[in-house]
Short mmCIF file of C-alpha atoms in Angstrom, two decimals:
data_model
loop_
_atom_site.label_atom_id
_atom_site.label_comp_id
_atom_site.label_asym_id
_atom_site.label_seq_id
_atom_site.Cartn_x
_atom_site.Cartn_y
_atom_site.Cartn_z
CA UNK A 1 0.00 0.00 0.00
CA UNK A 2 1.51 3.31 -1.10
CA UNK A 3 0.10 6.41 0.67
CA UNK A 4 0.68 10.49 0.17
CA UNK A 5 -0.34 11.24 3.63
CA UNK A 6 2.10 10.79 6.92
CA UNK A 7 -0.72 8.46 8.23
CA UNK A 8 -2.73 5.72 6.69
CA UNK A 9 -6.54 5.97 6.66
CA UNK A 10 -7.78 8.52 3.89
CA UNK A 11 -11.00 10.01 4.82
CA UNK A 12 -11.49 8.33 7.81
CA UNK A 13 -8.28 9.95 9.23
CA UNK A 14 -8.36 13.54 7.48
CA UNK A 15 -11.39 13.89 6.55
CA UNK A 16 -13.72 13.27 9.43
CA UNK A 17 -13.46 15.61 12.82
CA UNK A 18 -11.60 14.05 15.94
CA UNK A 19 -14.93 14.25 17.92
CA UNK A 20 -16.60 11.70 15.14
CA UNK A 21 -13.90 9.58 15.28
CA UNK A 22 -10.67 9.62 17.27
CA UNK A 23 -7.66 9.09 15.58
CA UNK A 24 -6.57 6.69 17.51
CA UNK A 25 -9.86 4.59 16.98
CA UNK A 26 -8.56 4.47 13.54
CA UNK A 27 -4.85 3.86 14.33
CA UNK A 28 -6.00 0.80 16.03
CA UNK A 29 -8.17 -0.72 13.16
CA UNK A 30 -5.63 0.06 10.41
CA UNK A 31 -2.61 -1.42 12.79
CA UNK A 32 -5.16 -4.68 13.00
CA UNK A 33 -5.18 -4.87 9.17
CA UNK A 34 -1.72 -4.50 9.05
CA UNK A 35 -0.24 -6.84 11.26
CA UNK A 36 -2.34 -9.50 8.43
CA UNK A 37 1.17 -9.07 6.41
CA UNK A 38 0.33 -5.86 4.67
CA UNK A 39 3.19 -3.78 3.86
CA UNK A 40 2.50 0.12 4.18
CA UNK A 41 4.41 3.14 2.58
CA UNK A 42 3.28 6.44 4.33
CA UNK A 43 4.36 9.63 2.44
CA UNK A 44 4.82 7.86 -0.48
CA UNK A 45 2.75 9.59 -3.56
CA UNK A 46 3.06 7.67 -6.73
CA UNK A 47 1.82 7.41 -9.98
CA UNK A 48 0.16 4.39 -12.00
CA UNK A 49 3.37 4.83 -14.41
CA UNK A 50 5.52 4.59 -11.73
CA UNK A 51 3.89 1.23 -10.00
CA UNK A 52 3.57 -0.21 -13.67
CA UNK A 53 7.56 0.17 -13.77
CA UNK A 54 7.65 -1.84 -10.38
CA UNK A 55 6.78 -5.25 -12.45
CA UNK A 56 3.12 -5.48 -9.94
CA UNK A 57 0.72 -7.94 -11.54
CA UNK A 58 -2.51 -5.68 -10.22
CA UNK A 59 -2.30 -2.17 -9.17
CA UNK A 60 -6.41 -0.85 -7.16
CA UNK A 61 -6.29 3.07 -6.83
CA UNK A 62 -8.27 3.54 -4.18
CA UNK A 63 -7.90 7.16 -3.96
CA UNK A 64 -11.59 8.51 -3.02
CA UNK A 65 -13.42 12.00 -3.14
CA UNK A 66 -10.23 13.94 -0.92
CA UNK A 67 -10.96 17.25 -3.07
CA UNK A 68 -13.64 19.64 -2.32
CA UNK A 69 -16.41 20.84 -4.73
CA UNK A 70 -15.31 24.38 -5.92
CA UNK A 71 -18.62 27.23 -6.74
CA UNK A 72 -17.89 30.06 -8.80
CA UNK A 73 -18.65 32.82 -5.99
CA UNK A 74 -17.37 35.65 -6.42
CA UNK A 75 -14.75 36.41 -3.06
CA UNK A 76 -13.08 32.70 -2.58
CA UNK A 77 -9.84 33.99 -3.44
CA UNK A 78 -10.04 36.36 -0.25
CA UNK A 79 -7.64 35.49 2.76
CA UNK A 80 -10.04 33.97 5.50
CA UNK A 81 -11.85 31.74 3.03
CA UNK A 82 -11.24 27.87 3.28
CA UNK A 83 -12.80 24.56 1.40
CA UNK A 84 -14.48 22.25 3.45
CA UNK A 85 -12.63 19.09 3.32
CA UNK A 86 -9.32 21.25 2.96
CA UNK A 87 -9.92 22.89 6.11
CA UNK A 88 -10.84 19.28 7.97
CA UNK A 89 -8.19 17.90 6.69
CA UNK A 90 -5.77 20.91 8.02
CA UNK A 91 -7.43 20.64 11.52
CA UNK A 92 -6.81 16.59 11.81
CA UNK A 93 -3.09 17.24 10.87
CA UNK A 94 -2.99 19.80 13.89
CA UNK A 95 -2.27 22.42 11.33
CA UNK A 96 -2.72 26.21 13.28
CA UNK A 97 -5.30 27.67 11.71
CA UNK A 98 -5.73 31.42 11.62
CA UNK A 99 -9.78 31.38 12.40
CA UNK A 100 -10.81 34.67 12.61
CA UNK A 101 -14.79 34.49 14.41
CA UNK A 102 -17.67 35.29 13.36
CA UNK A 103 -17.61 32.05 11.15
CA UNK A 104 -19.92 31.13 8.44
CA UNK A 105 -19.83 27.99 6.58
CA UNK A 106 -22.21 26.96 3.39
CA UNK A 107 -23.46 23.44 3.01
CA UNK A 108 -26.01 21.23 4.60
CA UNK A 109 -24.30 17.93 4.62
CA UNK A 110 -22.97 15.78 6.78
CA UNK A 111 -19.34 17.73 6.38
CA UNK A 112 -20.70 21.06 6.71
CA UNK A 113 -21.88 20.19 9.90
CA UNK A 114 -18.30 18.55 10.97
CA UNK A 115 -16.83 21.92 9.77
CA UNK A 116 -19.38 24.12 11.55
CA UNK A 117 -18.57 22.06 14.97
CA UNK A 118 -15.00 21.95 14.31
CA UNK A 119 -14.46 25.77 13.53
CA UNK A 120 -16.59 27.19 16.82
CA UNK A 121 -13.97 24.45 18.33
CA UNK A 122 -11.35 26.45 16.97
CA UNK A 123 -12.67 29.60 17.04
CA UNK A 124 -14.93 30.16 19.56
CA UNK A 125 -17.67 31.09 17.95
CA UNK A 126 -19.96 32.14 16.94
CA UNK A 127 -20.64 30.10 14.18
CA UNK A 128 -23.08 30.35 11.31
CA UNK A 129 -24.13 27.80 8.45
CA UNK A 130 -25.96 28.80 5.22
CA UNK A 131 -27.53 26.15 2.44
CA UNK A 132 -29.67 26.06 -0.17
CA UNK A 133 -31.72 23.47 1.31
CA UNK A 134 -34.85 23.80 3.72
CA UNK A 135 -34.68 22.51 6.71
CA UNK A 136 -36.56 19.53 5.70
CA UNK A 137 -34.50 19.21 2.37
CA UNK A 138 -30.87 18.93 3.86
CA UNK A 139 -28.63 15.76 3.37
CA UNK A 140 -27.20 15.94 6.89
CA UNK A 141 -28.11 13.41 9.42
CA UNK A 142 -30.99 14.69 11.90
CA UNK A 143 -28.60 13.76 14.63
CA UNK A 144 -25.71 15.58 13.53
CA UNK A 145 -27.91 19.09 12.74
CA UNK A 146 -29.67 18.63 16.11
CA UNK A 147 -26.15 18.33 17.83
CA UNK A 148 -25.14 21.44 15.87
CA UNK A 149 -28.14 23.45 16.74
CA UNK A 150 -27.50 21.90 20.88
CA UNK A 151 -24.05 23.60 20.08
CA UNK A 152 -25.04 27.14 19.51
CA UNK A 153 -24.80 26.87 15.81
CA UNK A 154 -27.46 28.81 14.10
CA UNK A 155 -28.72 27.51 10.73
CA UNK A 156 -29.78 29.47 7.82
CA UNK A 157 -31.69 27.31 5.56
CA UNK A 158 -32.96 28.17 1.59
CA UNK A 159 -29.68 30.65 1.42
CA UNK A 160 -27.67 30.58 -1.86
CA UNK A 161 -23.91 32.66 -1.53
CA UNK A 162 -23.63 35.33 -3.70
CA UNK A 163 -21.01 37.01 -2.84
CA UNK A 164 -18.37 37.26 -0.27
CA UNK A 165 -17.42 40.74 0.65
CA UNK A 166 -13.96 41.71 1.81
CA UNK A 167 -11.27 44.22 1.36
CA UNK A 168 -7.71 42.36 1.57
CA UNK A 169 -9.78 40.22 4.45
CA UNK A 170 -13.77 38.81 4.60
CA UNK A 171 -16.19 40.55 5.72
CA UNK A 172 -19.18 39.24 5.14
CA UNK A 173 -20.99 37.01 2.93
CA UNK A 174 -23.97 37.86 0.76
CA UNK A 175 -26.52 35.24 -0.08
CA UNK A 176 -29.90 35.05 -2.27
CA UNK A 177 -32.98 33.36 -1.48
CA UNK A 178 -33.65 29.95 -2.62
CA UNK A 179 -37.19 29.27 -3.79
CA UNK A 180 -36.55 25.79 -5.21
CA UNK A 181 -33.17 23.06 -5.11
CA UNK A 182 -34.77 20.56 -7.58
CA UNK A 183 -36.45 20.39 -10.65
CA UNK A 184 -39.71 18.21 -11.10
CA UNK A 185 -37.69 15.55 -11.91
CA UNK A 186 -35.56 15.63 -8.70
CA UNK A 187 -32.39 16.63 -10.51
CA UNK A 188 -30.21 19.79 -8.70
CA UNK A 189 -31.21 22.67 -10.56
CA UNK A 190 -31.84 25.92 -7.98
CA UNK A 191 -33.58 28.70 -8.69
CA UNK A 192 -33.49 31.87 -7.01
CA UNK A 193 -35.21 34.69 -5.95
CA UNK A 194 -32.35 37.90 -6.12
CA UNK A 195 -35.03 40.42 -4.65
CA UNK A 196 -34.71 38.53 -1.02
CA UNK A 197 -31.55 38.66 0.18
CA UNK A 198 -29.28 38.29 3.36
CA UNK A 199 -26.03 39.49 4.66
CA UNK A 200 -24.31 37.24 7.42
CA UNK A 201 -21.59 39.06 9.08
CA UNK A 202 -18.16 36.86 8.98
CA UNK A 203 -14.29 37.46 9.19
CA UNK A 204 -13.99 33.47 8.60
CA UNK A 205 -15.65 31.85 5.47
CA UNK A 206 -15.65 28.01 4.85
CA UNK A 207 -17.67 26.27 1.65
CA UNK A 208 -18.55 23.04 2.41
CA UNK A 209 -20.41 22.03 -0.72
CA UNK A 210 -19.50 18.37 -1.42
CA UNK A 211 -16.46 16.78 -3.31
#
C-alpha cells in the first residue's frame, strides 16, 4: 500500500473531525489490518506509471473523493476563506489555523456540519451555516444538525452565496434566497429569488459544498 499522507486511513483519518472519530480509533483498526502481512508506505505519492515500472501484476487506486467541490462565488480567493474538506483535513493534521470568528460555513451535509462544529472548536464562535436546502430538504443526518443546533450553531436554511465581501480580508458574505433546489424531476437545478436577500456578518468563510 503506497500512501501520500504521513498516516494511513484517507477520509477516515483527514477527513472526518476528531470528535466523530478519534484518531486513535482508527490507528487501532488500520494497525489490525496491518499486522495481516500488509506492507504500508506512508508519504509515499506515486503514480500508475511509476507502479507499472515496479513489475506489480494488479495495481487498485483507491484514492476517493479527498478534493472539495469548488462554486464560482465571487470572493473565494479572499484570505479567510477555506474549502471544506481542505480545512478538515488541516485541523486533523494539527495544522494552526488562523480562524478569525464570526464564522460562516455553506453546506447542509454531513461535512458542513463537521466543519461548523469543528471551527466554533477552533474559534470560539460564533458560528453560522448557510444552504440552499430547507430545513426539511438537507442531506445531513438529523442527529448531527440537532447536535449542531445543541451547540449554539445557528442555521440558515434556503440561502444561496452570492457574494463574499472583503477588502484584503472577509467581511461578510452575501446570499440570495432559494425558492426551489430541484427540478420536477428531482435533478439539482436551484432557482433563485435575487429580490430577497441576506447578509451574514463573517471574518472566517468556509464552503462546504460536497467533493
Amino acid at each position: 500500500v503506497y500512501e501520500a499522507h504521513a498516516e494511513p486511513g484517507g477520509m477516515l483519518r483527514y477527513g472526518l473531525a476528531e470528535y466523530r472519530l478519534p484518531t486513535a480509533v482508527v490507528r487501532s483498526e488500520i494497525d489490525a489490518i496491518l499486522r495481516t502481512g500488509i506492507e504500508l508506505h506512508t508519504s509515499s505519492p506515486v503514480t500508475l506509471t511509476e507502479l507499472q515500472q515496479q513489475g506489480f501484476d494488479a495495481i487498485f487506486l483507491a484514492a476517493g473523493a479527498s478534493q472539495s467541490k469548488k462554486i464560482p462565488v465571487k470572493g473565494t480567493d479572499l484570505p479567510g476563506v477555506y474549502w471544506g474538506l481542505e480545512f478538515l483535513r488541516a485541523a486533523r493534521s494539527g495544522a494552526v489555523l488562523s480562524l478569525a470568528s464570526p464564522v460562516v460555513v455553506v453546506g447542509g451535509g454531513n461535512v458542513a456540519m463537521d466543519v461548523a462544529r469543528t471551527a466554533l472548536r477552533l474559534s470560539g464562535g460564533p458560528v453560522q451555516l448557510a444552504c440552499l436546502e430547507s430545513r426539511k430538504e438537507m442531506p445531513a443526518f438529523e442527529r448531527d444538525i440537532e447536535e449542531a443546533l445543541a451547540e449554539g450553531i445557528a442555521i440558515n436554511p434556503s440561502w444561496g452565496p452570492q457574494e463574499i465581501l472583503g477588502n484584503g480580508s472577509v467581511q461578510a458574505i452575501e446570499f440570495v434566497r432559494c425558492t426551489s433546489v430541484f427540478d420536477e424531476q428531482k435533478r439539482f437545478s436551484p432557482r433563485f429569488d435575487s429580490s430577497e436577500r441576506l447578509r451574514l456578518e463573517a471574518r472566517s468563510a468556509i464552503l462546504a459544498i460536497g467533493q
